XYZ file of C-alpha atoms in Angstrom:
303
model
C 0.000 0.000 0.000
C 1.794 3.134 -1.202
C 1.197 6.867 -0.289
C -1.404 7.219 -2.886
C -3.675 4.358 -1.673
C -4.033 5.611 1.711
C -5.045 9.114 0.321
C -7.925 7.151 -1.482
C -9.120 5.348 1.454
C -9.222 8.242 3.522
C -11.004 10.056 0.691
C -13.247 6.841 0.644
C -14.369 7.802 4.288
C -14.013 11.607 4.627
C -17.474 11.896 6.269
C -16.205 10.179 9.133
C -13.169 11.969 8.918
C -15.010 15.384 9.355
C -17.094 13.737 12.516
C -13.622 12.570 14.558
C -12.586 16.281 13.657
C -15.579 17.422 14.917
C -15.475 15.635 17.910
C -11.970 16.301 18.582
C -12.731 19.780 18.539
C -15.909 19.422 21.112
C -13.808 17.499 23.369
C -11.585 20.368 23.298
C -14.398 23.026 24.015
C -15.707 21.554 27.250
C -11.772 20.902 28.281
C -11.670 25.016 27.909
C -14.277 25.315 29.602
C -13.050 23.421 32.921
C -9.686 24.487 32.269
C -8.536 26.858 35.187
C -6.421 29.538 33.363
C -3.504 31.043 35.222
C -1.138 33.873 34.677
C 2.530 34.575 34.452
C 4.271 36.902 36.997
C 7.310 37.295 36.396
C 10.439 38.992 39.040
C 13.367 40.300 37.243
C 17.090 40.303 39.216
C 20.044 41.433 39.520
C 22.986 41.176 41.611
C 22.577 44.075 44.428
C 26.474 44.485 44.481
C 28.067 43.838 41.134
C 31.454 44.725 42.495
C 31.415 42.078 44.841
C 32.908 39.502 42.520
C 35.796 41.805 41.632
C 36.661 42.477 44.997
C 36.703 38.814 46.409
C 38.766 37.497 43.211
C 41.601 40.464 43.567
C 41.519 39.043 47.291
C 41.861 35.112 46.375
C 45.562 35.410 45.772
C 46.147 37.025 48.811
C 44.122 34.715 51.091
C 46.030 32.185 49.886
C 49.127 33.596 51.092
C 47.535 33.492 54.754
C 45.635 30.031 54.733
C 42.413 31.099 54.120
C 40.458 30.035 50.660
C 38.276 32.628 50.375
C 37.877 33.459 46.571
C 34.002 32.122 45.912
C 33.127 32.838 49.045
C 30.760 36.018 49.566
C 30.640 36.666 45.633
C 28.677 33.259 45.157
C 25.441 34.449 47.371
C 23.779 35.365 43.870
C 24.652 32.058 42.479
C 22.768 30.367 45.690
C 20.143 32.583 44.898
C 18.048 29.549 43.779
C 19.007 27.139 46.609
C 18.001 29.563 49.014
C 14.627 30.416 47.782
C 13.365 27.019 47.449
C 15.058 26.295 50.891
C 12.885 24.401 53.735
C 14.499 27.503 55.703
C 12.987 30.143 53.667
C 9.389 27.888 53.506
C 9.333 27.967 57.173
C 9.112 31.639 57.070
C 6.725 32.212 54.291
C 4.564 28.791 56.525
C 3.382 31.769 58.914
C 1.935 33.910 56.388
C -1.590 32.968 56.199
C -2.221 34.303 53.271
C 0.015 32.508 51.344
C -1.074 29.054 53.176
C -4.697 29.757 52.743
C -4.015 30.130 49.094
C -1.708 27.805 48.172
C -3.468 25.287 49.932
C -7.064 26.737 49.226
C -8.289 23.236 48.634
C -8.038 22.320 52.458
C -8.435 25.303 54.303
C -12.409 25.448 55.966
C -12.993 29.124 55.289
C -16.048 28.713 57.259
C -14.668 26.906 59.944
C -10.889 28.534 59.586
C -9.459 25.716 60.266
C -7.618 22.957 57.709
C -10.004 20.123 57.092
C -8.916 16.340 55.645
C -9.477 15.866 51.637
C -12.561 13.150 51.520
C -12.879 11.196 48.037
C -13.739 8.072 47.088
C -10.174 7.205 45.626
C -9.143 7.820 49.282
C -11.138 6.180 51.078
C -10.957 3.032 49.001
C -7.044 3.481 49.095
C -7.960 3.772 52.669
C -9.749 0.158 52.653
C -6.939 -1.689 50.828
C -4.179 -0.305 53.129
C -6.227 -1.822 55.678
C -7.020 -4.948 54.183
C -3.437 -5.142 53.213
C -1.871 -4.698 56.579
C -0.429 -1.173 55.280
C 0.301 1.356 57.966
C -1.615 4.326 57.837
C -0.844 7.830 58.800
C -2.776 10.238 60.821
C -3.360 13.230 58.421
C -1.667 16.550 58.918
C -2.351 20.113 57.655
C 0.201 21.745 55.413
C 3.098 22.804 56.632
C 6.406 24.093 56.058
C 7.917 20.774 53.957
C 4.164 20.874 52.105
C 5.203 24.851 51.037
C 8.812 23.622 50.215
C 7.672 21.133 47.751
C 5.110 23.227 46.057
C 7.401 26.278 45.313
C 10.411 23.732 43.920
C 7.519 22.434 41.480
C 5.595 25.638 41.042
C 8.435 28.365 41.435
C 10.779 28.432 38.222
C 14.377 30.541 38.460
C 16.387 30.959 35.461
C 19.733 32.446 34.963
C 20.406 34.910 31.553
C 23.577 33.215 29.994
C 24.504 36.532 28.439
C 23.393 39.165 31.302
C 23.652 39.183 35.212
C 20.117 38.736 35.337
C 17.661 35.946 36.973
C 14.370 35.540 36.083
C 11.499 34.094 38.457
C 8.562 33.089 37.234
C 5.130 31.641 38.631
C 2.188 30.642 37.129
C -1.444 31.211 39.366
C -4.921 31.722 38.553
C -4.700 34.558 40.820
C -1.871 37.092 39.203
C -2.719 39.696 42.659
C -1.325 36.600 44.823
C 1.531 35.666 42.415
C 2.750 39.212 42.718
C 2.920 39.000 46.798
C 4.139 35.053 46.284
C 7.034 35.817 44.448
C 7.896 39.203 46.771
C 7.621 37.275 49.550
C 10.131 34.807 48.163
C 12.528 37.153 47.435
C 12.167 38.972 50.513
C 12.262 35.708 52.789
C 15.274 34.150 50.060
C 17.474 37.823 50.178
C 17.285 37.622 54.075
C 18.020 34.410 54.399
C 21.546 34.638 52.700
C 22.062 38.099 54.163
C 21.862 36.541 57.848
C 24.181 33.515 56.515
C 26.698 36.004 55.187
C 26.343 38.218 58.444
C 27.388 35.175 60.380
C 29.908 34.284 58.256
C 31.494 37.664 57.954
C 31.294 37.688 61.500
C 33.008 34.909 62.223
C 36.321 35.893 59.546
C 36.517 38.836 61.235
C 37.349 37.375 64.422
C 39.724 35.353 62.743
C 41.622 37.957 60.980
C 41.713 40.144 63.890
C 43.368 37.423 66.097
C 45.692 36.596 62.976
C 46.876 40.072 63.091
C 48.181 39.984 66.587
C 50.325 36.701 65.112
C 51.615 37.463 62.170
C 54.882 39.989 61.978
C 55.886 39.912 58.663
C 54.712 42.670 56.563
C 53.451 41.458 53.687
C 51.424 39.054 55.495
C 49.978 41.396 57.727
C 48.865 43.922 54.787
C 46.670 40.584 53.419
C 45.518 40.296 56.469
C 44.382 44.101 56.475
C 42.647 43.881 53.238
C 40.745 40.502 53.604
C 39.420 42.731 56.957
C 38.604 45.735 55.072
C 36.783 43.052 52.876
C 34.615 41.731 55.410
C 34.117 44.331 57.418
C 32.445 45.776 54.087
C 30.183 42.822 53.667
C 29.314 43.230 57.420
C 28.296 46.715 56.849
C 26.120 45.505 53.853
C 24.356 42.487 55.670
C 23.422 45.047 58.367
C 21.816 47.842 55.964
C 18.276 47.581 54.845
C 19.034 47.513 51.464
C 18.707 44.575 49.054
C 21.925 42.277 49.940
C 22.463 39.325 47.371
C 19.291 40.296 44.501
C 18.188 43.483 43.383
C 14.633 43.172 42.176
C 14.958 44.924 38.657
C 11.332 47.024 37.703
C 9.149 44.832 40.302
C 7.066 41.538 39.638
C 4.501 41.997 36.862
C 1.775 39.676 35.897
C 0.586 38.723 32.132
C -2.141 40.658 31.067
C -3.973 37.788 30.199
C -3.898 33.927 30.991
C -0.778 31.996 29.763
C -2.352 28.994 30.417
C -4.014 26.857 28.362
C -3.682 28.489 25.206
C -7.449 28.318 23.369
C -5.598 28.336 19.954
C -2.536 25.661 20.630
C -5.394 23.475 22.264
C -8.043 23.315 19.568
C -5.009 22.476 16.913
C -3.942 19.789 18.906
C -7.646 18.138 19.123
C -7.742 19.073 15.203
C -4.562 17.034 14.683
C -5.530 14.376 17.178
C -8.878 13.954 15.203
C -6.720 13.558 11.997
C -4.784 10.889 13.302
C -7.376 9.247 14.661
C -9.490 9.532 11.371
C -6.499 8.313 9.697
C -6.166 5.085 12.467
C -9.959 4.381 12.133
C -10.248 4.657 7.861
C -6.747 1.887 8.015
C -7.947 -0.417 10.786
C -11.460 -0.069 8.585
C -9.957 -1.096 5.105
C -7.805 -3.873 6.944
C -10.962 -5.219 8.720
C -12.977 -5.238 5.093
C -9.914 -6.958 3.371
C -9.931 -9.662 5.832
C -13.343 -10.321 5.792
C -13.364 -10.297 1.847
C -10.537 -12.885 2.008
C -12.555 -14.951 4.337
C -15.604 -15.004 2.554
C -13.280 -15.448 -0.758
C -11.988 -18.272 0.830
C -15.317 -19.728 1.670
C -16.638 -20.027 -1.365
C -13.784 -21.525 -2.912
């Protein structure tokens, strides 16, 4: 059967061509209309200090002179930007927002009652029955908490890095684009303060270490490294303890789409039109192979 044959037994059955399109296109309708759309927001970033980097790599040579391996150390916080937002740290923070838990959860928070109630379905409670039946242990339910938030912003919450520019991109996709603003400030917020207290700590603590290597060391040289890893730190001290932005600098402010992102009406209706094609095309083959068989059979019989 070459190209040309099939052509003719599709032509052969076009009618039912048009009805799988047809349906394939209905199917596609109601899916719209249960679809819940969301919308993008969007939170553009940039590194808060971009001299940072320069700084700690004129220093790396010099640390090494004294012991210390300090040449990724406080110029990496931008590239743990990531890590840090989608931190169980961070999600314990953004856990005692209600607002956030009441709407990222929506599904089992009792507005009514305000209090979190157990998800009932049939699929449950017969996975309930077998677990049972099975000897399985089951688990006492527990609301949403902290490792619940965690999860959903590593799957929900997407960060990407510019390979050309020092920029980072968040993005977050929500039926509600008034919440996905606040989500993704709050993230930022929660994410920036978390490394600033890290670095704080950190800076801190090399402080105290230079200062006591400075009543050690006697030879010159040595002692002006010293000096200028201290100047160093004592810098990103001062920073941590500002109110400013520390590791990202939010770049114009989250923005949602104007309008949903999410389904697309026009990508979904030509994917039912295509599916409907193939399936037309499937149906009019399976259809001429059934009819050849049951000639050959009935060719047969006679005989």
């Amino acid at each position: 059967m070459n190209f040309t044959d099939i052509l003719t037994r599709l032509w052969s059955r076009k009618f039912s061509g048009v009805v799988f399109v047809l349906l394939s296109i209905v199917v596609g309708s109601f899916y719209l209309r249960a679809a819940t759309y969301t919308y993008t927001t969007e939170l553009v970033l940039t590194p808060a200090e971009q001299n940072a980097a320069k700084i700690s790599s004129n220093l790396a040579g010099l640390g090494s002179l004294v012991g210390l391996n300090l040449g990724n150390g406080e110029s990496s916080g931008f590239a743990m930007y990531e890590e840090a937002a989608k931190s169980y740290a961070v999600a314990v923070k953004l856990s005692e927002d209600p607002v956030i838990m009441h709407k990222v959860f929506e599904g089992l928070w009792d507005r009514d009652y305000k209090t979190w109630k157990e998800p009932k379905s049939v699929s449950s409670s017969i996975i309930g029955g077998l677990k049972y039946i099975l000897g399985i242990p089951r688990y006492r339910w527990i609301p949403p908490g902290p490792k619940d938030l965690q999860e959903y912003i590593r799957k929900s919450v997407v960060i990407r890095d510019d390979k050309i520019k020092p920029i980072t991109t968040v993005s977050f996709d929500h039926r509600d684009p008034n919440f996905s603003i606040y989500f993704l400030n709050r993230i930022n917020a929660e994410a920036d303060n978390f490394l600033r207290q890290k670095s704080l700590i950190r800076s801190t603590e090399y402080i105290k270490y230079l200062q006591g290597r400075l009543n050690e060391v006697q030879v010159v040289d040595y002692r002006q490294s010293l000096l200028d890893q201290l100047r160093f730190y004592e810098r990103m001290r001062m920073m941590a303890n500002s109110d400013i932005s520390f590791v990202a600098e939010v770049f114009g402010g989250a923005e949602a789409s104007q309008r949903p992102t999410r389904p697309r009406p026009s990508i979904v209706l030509v994917i039912c039109i295509a599916l409907g094609l193939i399936s037309w095309t499937l149906y009019a083959l399976f259809a001429e192979m059934v009819k050849n068989a049951i000639s050959q059979i009935r060719t047969g019989g006679t005989k």
